[in-house]
Short mmCIF file of C-alpha atoms in Angstrom, two decimals:
data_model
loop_
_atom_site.label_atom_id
_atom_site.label_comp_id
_atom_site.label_asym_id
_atom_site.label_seq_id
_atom_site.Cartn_x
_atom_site.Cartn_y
_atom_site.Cartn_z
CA UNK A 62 0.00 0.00 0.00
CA UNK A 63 1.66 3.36 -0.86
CA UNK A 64 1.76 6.45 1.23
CA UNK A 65 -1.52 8.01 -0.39
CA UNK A 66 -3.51 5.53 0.17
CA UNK A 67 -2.45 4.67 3.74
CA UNK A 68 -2.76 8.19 4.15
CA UNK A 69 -6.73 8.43 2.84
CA UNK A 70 -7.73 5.14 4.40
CA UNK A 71 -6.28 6.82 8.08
CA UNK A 72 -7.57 9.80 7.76
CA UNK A 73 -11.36 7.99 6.61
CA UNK A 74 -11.16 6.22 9.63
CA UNK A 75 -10.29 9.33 12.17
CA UNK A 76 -12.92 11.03 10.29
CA UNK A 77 -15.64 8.37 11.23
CA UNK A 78 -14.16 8.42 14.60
CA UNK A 79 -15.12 12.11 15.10
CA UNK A 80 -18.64 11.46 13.03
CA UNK A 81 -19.66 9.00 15.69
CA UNK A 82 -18.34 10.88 18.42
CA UNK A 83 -20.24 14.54 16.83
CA UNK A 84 -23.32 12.38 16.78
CA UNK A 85 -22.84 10.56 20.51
CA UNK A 86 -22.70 14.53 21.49
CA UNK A 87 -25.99 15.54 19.97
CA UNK A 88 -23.60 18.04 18.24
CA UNK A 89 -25.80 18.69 14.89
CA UNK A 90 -23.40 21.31 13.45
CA UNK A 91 -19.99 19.13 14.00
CA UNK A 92 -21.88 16.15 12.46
CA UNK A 93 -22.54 18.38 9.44
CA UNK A 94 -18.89 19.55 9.40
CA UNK A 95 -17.63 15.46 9.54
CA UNK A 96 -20.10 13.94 7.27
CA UNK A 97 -19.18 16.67 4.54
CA UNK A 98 -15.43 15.84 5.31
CA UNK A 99 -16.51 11.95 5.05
CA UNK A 100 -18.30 12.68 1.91
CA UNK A 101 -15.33 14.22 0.26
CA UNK A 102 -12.68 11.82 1.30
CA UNK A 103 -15.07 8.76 0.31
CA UNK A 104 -15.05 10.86 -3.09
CA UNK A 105 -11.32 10.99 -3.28
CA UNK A 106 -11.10 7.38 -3.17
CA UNK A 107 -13.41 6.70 -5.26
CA UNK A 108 -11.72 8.86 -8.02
CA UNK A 109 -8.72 7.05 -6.96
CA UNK A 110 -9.51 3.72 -7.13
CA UNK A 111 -8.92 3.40 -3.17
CA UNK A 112 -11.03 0.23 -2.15
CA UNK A 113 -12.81 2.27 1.15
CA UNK A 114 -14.85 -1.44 2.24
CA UNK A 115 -13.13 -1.71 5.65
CA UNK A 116 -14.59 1.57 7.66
CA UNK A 117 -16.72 1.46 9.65
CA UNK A 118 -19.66 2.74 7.33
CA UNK A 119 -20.94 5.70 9.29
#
């Protein structure tokens, strides 16, 4: 796995990570921020042929 992708995939993950914790909060603004952030990393691997299936799915 080269550096981009390990790089995507980790930062996918920490991004999920703060998702869940945003919505454990009742934080409706921070969720917003995350899942936008999720959205466009998801996109970035997609576009990059980055196979995203092991996160958590949030």
């Amino acid at each position: 796995m080269d550096a981009f992708t390990a790089g995507l995939l980790q930062r996918i993950r920490a991004t999920e990570s703060d998702l869940t914790r945003a919505l454990d909060e009742g934080d409706d603004f921070l969720v917003e921020v995350e899942q936008g952030e999720l959205d466009d990393l998801r996109r970035l691997a997609a576009e990059h042929g980055v196979e995203v299936g092991a996160t958590s799915g949030v």
